[in-house]
mmCIF file of C-alpha atoms in Angstrom:
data_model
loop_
_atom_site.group_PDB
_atom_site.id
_atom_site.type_symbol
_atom_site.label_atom_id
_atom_site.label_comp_id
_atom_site.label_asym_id
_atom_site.label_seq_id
_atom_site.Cartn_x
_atom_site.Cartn_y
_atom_site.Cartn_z
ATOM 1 C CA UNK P 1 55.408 160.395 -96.078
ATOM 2 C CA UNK P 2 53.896 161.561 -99.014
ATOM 3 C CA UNK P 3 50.531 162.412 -100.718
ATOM 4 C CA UNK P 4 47.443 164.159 -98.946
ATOM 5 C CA UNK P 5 45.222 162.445 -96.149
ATOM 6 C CA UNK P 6 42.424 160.173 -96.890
ATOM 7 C CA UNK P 7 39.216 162.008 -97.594
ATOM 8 C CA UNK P 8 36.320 160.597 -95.810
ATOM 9 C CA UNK P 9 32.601 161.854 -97.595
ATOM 10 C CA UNK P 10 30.297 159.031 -96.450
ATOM 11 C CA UNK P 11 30.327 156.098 -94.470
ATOM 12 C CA UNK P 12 27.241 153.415 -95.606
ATOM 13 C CA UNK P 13 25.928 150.095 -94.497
ATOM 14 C CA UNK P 14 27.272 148.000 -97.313
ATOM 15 C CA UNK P 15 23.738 146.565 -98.143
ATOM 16 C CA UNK P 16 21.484 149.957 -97.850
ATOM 17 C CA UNK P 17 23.523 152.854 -98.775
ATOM 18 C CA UNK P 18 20.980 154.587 -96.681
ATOM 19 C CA UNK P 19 21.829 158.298 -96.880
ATOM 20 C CA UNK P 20 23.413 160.309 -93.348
ATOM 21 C CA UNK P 21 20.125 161.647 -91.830
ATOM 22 C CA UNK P 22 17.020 159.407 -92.901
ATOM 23 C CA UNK P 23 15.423 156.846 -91.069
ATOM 24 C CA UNK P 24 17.120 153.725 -90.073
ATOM 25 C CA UNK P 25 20.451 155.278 -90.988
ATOM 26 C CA UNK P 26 23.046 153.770 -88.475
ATOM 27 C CA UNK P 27 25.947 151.700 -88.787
ATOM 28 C CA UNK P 28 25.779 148.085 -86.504
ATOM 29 C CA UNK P 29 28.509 146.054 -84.616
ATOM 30 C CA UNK P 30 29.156 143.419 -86.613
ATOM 31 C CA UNK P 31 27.802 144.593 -90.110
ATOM 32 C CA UNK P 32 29.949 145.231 -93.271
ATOM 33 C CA UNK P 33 30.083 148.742 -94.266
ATOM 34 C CA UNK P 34 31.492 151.417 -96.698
ATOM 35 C CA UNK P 35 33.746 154.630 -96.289
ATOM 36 C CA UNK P 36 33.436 156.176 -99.887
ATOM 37 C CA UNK P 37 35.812 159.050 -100.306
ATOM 38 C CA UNK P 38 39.536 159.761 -101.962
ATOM 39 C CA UNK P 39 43.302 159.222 -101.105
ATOM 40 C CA UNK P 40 42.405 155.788 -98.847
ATOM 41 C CA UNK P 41 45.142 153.594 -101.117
ATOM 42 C CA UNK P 42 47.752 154.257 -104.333
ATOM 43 C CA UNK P 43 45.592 155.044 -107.358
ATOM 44 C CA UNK P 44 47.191 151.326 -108.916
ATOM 45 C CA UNK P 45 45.106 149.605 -106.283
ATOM 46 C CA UNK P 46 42.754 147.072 -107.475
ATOM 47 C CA UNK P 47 40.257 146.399 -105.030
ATOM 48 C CA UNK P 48 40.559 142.879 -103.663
ATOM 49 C CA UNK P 49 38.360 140.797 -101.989
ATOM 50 C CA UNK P 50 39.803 139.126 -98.264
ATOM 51 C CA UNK P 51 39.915 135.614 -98.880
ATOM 52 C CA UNK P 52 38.158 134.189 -95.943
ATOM 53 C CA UNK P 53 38.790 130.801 -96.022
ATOM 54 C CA UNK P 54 42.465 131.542 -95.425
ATOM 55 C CA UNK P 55 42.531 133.863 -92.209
ATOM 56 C CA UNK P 56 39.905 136.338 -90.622
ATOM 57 C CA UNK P 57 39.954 139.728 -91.738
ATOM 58 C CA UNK P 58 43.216 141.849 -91.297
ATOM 59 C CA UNK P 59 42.831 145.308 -89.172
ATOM 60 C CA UNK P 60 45.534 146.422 -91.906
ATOM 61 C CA UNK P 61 45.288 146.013 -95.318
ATOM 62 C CA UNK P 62 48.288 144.488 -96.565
ATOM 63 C CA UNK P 63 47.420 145.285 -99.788
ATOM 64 C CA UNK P 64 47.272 148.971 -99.849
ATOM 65 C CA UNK P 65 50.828 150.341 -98.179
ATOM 66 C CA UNK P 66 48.518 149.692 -94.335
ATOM 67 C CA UNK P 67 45.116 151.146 -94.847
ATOM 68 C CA UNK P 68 43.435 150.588 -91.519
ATOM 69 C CA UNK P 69 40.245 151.898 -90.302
ATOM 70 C CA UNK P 70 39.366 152.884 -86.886
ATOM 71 C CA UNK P 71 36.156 154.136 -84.784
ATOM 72 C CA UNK P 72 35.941 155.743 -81.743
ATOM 73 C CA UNK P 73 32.656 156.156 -79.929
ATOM 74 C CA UNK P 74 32.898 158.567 -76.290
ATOM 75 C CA UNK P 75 35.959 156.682 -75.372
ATOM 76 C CA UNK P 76 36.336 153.347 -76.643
ATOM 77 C CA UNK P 77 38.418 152.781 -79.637
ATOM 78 C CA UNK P 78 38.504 149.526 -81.664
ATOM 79 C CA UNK P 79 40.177 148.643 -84.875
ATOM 80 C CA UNK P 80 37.871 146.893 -88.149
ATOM 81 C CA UNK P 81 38.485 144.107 -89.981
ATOM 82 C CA UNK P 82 39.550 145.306 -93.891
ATOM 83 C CA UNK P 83 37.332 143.734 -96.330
ATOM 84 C CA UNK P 84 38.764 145.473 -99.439
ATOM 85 C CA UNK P 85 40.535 148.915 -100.322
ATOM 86 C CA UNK P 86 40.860 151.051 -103.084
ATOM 87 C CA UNK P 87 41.313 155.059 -103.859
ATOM 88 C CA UNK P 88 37.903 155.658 -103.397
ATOM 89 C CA UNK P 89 36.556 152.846 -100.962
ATOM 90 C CA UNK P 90 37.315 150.693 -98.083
ATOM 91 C CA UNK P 91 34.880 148.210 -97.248
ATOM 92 C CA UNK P 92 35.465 147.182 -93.033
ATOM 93 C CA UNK P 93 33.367 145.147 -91.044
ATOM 94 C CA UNK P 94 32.698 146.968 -87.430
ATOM 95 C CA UNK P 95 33.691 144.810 -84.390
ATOM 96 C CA UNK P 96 30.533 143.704 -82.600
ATOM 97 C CA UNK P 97 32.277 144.848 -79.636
ATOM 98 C CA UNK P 98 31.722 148.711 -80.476
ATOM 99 C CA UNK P 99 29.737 150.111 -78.621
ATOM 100 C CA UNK P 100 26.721 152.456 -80.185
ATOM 101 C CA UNK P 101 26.380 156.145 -79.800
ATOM 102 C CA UNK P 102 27.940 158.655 -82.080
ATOM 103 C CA UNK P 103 31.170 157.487 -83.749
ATOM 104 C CA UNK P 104 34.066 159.192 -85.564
ATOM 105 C CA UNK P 105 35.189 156.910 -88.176
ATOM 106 C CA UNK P 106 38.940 156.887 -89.482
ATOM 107 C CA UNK P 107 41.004 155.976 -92.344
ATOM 108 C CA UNK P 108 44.679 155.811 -92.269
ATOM 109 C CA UNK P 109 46.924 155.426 -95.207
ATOM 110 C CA UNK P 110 50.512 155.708 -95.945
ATOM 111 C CA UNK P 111 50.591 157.193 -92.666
ATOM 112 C CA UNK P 112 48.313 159.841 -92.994
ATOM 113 C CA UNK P 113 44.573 159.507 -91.429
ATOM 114 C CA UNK P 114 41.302 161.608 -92.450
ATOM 115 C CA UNK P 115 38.061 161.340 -90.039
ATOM 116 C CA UNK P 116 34.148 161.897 -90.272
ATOM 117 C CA UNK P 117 32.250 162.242 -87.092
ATOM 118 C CA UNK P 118 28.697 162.301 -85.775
ATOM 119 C CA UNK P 119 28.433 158.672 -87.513
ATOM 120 C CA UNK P 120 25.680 156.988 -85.451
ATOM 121 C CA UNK P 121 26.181 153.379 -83.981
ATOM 122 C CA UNK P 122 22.941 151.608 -83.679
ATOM 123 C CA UNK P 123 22.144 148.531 -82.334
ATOM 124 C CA UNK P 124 20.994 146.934 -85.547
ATOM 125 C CA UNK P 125 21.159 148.377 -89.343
ATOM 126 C CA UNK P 126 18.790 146.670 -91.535
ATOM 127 C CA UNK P 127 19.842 146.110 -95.569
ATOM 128 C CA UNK P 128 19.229 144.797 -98.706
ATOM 129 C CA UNK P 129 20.945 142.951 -101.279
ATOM 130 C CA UNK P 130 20.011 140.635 -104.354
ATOM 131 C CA UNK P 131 21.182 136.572 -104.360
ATOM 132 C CA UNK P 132 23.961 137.154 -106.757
ATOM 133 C CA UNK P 133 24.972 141.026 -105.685
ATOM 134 C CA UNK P 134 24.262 142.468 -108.741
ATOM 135 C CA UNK P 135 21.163 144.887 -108.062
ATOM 136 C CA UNK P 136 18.970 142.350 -110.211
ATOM 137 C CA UNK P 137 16.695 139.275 -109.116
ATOM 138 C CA UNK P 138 15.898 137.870 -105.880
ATOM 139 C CA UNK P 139 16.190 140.224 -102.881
ATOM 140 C CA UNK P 140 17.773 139.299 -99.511
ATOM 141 C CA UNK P 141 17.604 141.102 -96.465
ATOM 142 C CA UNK P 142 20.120 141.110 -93.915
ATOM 143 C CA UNK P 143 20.428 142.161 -89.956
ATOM 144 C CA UNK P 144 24.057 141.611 -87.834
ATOM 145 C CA UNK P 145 21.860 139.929 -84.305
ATOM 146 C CA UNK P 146 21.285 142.433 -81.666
ATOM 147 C CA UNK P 147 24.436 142.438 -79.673
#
């Protein structure tokens, strides 16, 4: 085992990057969100979209020597589907399973893991996007349903 333990700073919905502590901040079951932080795959790691017309998501990336990402809410535990990886990111989608109420969110890497608690689960996380995902042109707004 070698190198430090993943760094968590924030965790984001993938389409708001609404900051810890405002209004309507709250990740959903079911939505695509962000971990931003350092040490979460080898600095050579491009970050690579899953290809989901092959398989569903993987719970580790196989990518990225196993990055995985994990949440725990009172005590449930479940596992997220990796979107992409790199030093500084990891992209997961949260299991619509999870249960909401305040989460501690975890990143393991080269066998090494790094948390963030207090993360709260909500039942629904609105967010905002543009048609091509570039920040530019027509907006699109996007909700996982209610679970």
């Amino acid at each position: 085992m070698s190198g430090a333990a993943p760094t968590i700073t924030a965790v984001e919905n993938n389409y708001s990057y609404f900051i810890p502590g405002t209004p309507n901040y709250a990740i959903a079951p079911g939505a695509l969100f962000i971990l931003k932080g350092t040490g979460m795959a080898a600095a050579a790691t491009q970050p690579q979209l899953w290809n989901l017309s092959q398989s569903p998501l993987p719970l580790t990336s196989p990518a990225a020597n196993g990055t995985s990402v994990s949440v725990t809410v009172g005590t449930a535990n479940v596992n997220c589907g990796i979107y992409y990886v790199s030093p500084t990111q990891v992209a997961a989608v949260l299991p619509s399973t999870t249960p909401t109420g305040s989460a501690t969110f975890t990143v393991t890497y080269n066998g090494q893991s790094g948390s963030i608690s207090n993360i709260p689960i909500g039942t629904g996380a609105m967010g905002f996007d543009t048609l091509y995902g570039i920040g530019v042109g027509e907006g699109v707004a996007t909700t996982p349903p209610a679970i």
